[in-house]
Tab-separated table of N, CA and C in Angstrom:
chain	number	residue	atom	x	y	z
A	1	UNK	N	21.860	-17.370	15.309
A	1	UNK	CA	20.735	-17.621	14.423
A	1	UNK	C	21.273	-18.235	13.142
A	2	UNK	N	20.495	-19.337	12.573
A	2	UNK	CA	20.811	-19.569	10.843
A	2	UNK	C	20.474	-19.239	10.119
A	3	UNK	N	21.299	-19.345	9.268
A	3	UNK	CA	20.561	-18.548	7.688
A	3	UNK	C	19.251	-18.798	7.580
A	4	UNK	N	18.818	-19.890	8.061
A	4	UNK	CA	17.452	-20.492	7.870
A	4	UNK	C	15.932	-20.131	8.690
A	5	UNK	N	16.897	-19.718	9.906
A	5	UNK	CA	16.201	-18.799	10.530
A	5	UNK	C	16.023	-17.628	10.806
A	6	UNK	N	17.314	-16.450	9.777
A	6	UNK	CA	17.263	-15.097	9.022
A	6	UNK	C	16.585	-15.113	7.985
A	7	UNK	N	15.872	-16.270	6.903
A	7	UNK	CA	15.236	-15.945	6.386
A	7	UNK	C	13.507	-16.024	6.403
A	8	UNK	N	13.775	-16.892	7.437
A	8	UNK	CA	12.107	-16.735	7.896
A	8	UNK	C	12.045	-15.670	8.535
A	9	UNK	N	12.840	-14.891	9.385
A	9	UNK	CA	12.317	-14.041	10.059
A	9	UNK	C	12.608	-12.401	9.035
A	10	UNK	N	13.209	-12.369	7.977
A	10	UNK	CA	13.242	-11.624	6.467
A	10	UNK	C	11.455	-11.954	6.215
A	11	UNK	N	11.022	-13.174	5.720
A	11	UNK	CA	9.800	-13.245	5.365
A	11	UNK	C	8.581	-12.703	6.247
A	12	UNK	N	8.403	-12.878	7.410
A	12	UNK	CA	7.587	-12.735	8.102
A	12	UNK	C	7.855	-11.439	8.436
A	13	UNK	N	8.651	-10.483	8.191
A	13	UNK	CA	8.767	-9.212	8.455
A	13	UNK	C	7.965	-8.278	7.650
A	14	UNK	N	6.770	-7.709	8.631
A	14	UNK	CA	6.095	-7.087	7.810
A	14	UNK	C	6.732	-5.346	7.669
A	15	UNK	N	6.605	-4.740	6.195
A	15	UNK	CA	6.601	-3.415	6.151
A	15	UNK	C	6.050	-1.988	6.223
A	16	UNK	N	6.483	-1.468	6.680
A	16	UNK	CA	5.980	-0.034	7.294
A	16	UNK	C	4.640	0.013	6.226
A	17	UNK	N	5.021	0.341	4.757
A	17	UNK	CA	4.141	0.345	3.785
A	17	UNK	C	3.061	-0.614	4.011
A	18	UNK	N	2.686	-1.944	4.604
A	18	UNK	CA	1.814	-3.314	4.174
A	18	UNK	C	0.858	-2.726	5.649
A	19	UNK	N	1.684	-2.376	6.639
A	19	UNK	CA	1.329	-2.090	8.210
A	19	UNK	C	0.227	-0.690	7.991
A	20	UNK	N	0.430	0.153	7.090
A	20	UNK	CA	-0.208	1.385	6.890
A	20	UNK	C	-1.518	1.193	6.140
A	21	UNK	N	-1.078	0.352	5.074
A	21	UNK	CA	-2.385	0.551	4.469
A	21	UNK	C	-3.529	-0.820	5.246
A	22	UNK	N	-2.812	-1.591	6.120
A	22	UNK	CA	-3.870	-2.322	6.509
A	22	UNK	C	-4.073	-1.575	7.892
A	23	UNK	N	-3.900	-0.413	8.326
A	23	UNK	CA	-4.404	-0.585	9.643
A	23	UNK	C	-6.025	-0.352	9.910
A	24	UNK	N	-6.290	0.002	9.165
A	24	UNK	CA	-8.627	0.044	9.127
A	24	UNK	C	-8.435	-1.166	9.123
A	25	UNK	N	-7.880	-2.598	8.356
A	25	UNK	CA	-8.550	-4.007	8.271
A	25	UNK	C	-8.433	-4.367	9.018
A	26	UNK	N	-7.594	-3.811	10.171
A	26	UNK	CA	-6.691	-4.509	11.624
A	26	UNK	C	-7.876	-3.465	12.760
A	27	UNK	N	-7.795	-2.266	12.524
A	27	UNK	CA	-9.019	-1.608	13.324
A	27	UNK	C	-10.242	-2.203	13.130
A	28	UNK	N	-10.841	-2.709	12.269
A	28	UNK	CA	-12.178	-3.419	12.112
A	28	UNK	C	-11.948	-4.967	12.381
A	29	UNK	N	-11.054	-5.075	12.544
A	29	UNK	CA	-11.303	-6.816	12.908
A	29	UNK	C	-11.277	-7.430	11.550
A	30	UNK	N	-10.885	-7.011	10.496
A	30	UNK	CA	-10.888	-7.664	9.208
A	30	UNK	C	-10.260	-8.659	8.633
A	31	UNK	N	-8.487	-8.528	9.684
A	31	UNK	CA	-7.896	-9.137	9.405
A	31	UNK	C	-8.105	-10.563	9.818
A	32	UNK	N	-7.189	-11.539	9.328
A	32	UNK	CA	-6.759	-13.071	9.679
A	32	UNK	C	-6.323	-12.889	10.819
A	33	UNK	N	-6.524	-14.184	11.907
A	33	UNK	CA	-5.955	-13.866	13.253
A	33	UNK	C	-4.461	-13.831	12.543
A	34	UNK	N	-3.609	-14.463	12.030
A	34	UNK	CA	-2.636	-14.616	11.445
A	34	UNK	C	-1.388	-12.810	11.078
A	35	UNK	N	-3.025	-12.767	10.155
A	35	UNK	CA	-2.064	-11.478	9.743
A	35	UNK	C	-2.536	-10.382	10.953
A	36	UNK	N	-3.435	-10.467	11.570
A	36	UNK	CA	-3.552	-9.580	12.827
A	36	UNK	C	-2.274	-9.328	13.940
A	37	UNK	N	-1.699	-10.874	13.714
A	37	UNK	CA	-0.424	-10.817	14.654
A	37	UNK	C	0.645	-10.083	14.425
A	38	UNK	N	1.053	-10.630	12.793
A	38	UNK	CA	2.033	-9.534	12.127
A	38	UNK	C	1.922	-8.127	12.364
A	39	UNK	N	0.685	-7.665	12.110
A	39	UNK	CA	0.575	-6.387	11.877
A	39	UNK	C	0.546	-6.146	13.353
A	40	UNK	N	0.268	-6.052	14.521
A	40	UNK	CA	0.717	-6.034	15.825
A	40	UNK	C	1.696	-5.966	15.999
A	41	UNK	N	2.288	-7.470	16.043
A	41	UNK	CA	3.859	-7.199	16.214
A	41	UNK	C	5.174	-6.002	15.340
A	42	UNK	N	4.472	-5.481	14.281
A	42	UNK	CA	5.506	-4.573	13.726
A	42	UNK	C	4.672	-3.256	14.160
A	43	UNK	N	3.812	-2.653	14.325
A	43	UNK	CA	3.231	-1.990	14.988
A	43	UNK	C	3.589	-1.349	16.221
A	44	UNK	N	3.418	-2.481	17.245
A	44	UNK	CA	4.262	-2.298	18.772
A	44	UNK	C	6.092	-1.846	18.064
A	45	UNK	N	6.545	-2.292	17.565
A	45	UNK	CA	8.004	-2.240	17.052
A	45	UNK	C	8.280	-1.379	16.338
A	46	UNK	N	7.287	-0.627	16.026
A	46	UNK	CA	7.623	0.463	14.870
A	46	UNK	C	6.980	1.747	15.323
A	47	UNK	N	7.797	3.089	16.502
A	47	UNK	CA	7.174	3.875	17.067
A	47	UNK	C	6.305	4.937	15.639
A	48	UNK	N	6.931	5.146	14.866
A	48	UNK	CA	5.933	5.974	13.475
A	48	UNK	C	4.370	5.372	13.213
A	49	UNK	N	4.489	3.622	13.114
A	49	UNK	CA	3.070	3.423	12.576
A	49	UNK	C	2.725	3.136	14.165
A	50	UNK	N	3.146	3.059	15.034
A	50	UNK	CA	1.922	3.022	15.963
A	50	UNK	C	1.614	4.355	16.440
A	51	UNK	N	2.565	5.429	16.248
A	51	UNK	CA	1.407	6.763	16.464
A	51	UNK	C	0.486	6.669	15.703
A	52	UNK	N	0.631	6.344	13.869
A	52	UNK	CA	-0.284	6.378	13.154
A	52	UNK	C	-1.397	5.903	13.811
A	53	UNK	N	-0.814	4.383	13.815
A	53	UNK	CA	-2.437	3.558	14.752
A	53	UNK	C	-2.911	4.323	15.512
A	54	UNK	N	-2.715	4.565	16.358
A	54	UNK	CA	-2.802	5.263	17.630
A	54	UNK	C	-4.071	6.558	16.840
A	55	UNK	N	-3.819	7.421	16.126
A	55	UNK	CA	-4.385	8.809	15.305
A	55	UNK	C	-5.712	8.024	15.065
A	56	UNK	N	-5.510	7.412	13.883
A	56	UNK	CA	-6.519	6.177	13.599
A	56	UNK	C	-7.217	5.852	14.186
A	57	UNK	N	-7.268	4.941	15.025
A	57	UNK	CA	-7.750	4.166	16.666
A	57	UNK	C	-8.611	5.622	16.948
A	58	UNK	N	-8.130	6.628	17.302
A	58	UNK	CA	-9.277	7.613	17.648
A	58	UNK	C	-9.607	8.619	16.849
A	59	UNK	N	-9.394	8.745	15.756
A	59	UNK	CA	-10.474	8.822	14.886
A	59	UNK	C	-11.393	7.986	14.606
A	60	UNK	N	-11.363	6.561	14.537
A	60	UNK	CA	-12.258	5.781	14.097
A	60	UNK	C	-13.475	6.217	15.849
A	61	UNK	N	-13.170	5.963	17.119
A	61	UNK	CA	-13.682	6.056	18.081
A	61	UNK	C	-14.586	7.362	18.181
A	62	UNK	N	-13.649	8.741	17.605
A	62	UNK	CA	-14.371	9.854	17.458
A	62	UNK	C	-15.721	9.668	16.774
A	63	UNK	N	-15.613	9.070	15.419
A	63	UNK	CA	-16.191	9.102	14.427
A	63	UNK	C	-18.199	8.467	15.442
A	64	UNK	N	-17.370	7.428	15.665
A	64	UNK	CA	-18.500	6.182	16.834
A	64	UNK	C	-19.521	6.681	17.518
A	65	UNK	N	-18.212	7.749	18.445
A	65	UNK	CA	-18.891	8.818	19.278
A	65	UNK	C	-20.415	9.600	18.515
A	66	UNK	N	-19.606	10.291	18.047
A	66	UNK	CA	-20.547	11.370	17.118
A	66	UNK	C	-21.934	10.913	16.220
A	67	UNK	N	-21.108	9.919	15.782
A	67	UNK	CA	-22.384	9.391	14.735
A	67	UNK	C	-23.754	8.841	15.671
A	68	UNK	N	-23.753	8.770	16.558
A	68	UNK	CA	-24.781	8.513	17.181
A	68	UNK	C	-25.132	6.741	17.608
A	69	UNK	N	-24.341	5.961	16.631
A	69	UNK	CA	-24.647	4.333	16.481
A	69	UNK	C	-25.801	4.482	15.474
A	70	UNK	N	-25.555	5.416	14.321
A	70	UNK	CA	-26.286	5.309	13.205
A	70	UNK	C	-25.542	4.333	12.358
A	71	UNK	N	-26.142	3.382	11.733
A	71	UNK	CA	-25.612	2.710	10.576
A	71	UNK	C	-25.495	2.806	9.480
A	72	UNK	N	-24.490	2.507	8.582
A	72	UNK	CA	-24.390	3.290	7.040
A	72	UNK	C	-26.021	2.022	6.386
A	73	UNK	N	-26.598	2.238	5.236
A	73	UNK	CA	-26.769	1.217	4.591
A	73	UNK	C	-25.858	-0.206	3.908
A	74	UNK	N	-26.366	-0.952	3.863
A	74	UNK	CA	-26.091	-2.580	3.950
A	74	UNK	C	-25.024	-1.644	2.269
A	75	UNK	N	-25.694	-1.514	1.281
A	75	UNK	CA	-25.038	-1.084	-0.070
A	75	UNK	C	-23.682	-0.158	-0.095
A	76	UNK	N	-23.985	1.031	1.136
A	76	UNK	CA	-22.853	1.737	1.051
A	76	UNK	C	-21.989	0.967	1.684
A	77	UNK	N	-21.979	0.160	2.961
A	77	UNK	CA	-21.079	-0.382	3.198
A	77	UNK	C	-20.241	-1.645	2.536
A	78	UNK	N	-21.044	-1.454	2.229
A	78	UNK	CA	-20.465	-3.276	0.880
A	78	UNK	C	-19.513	-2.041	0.035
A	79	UNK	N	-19.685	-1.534	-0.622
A	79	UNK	CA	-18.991	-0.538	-1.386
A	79	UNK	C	-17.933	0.079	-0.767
A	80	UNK	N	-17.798	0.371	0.311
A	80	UNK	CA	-16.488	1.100	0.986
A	80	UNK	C	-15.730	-0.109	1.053
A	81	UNK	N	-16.394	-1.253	2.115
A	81	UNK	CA	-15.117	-2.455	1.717
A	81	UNK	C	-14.246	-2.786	0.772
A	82	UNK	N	-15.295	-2.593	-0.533
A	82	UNK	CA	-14.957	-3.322	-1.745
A	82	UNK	C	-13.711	-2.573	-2.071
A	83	UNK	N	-14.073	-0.866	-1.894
A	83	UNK	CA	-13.185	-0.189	-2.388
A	83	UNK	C	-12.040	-0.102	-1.143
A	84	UNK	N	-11.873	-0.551	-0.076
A	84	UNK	CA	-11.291	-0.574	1.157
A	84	UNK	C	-9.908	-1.290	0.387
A	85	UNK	N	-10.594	-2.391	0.355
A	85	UNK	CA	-10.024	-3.639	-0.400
A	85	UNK	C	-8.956	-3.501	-1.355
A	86	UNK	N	-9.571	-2.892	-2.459
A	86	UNK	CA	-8.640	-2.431	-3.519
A	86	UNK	C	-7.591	-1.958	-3.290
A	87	UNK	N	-7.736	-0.670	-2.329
A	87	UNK	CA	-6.719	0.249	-2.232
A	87	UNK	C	-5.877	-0.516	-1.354
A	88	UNK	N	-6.218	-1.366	-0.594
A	88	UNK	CA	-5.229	-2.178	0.293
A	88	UNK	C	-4.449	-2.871	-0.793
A	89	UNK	N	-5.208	-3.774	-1.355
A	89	UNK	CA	-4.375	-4.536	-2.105
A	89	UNK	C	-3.550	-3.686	-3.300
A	90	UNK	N	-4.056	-2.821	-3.902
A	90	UNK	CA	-2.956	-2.090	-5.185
A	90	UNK	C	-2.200	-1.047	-4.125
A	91	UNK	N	-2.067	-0.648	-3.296
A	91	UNK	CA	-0.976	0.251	-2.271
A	91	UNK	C	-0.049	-1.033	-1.690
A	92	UNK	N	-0.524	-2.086	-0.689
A	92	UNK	CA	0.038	-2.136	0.254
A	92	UNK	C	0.685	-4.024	-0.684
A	93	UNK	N	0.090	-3.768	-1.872
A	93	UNK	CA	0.836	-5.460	-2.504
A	93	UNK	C	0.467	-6.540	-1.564
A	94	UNK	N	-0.419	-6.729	-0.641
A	94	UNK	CA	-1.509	-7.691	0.078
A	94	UNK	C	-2.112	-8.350	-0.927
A	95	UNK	N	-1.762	-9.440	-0.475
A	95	UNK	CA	-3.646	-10.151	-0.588
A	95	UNK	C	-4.912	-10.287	0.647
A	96	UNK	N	-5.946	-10.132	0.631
A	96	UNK	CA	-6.834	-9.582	1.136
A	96	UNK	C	-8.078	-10.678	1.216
A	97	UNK	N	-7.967	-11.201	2.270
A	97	UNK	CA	-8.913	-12.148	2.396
A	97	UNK	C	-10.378	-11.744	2.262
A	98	UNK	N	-11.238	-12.547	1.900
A	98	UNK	CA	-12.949	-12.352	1.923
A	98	UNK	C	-13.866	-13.358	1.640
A	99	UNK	N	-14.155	-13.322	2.585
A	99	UNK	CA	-15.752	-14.421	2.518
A	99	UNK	C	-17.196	-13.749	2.277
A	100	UNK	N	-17.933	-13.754	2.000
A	100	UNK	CA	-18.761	-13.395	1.536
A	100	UNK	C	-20.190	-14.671	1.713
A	101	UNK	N	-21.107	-14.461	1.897
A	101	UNK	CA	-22.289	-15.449	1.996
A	101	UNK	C	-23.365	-14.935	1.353
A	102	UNK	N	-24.037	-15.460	0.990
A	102	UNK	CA	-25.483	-14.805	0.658
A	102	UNK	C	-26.544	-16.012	1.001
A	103	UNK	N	-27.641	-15.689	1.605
A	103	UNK	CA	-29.001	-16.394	1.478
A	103	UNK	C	-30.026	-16.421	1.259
A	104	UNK	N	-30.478	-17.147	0.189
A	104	UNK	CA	-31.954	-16.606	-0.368
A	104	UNK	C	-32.915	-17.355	0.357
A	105	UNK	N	-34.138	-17.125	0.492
A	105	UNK	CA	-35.456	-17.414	1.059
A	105	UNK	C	-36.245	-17.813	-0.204
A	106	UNK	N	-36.234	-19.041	-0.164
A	106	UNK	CA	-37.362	-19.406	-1.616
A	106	UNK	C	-39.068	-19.776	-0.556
A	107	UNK	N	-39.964	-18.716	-1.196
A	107	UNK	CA	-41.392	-18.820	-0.740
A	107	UNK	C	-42.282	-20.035	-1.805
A	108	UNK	N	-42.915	-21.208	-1.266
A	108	UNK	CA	-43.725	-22.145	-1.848
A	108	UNK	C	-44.282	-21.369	-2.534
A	109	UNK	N	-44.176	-21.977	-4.202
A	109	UNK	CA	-45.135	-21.581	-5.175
A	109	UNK	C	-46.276	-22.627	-5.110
C-alpha cells in the first residue's frame, strides 16, 4: 500500500465514537447513502458497536411492536430530530445533513 493510499484509508476510517452516536440516523434511514456505507462498514468490523447496533435495532423494533403504528405528532417529531441532530453533531463532531421543504397552499382572494 502507499502512503497515499494509508491516508485515504486513515480518512475514511470511521470512529467507534462518530459510529455510536449516528446509529438512530443509520437505523432511520437518515443517513447519506455515502455515510450509510461508512457507518456499515465499521460496524460489521467493529464486534462492540455492532452488538450496540444490534441492542438498538431491537429496541427501536420493540418500541414499533408495542406502540401500535401510532404516530408521534408532525411537531414532536420535528423536535426530536432537531434535537437528534444536535446531539449527533456536538457528541459525535459530524456534520449532519438536512433538507427540509415546506409548501404553502395560497387560496384565490
Amino acid at each position: 500500500m502507499s502512503t497515499g493510499d494509508a491516508s485515504e484509508a486513515a480518512k475514511d476510517k470511521v470512529r467507534c465514537e462518530e459510529a455510536l452516536s449516528e446509529i438512530y440516523l443509520l437505523l432511520d434511514k437518515e443517513c447519506s447513502p455515502m455515510r450509510d456505507a461508512e457507518l456499515r462498514r465499521h460496524i460489521e468490523d467493529c464486534p462492540p458497536c455492532l452488538e450496540e447496533y444490534g441492542i438498538d435495532e431491537a429496541i427501536k423494533q420493540l418500541l414499533a411492536r408495542k406502540c401500535g403504528g401510532d404516530h408521534a405528532p408532525a411537531d414532536l417529531r420535528s423536535r426530536l430530530r432537531a434535537s437528534i441532530r444536535q446531539t449527533v453533531a456536538s457528541s459525535g463532531g459530524v456534520t449532519v445533513e438536512r433538507t427540509e421543504i415546506t409548501v404553502e397552499q395560497r387560496t384565490g382572494e
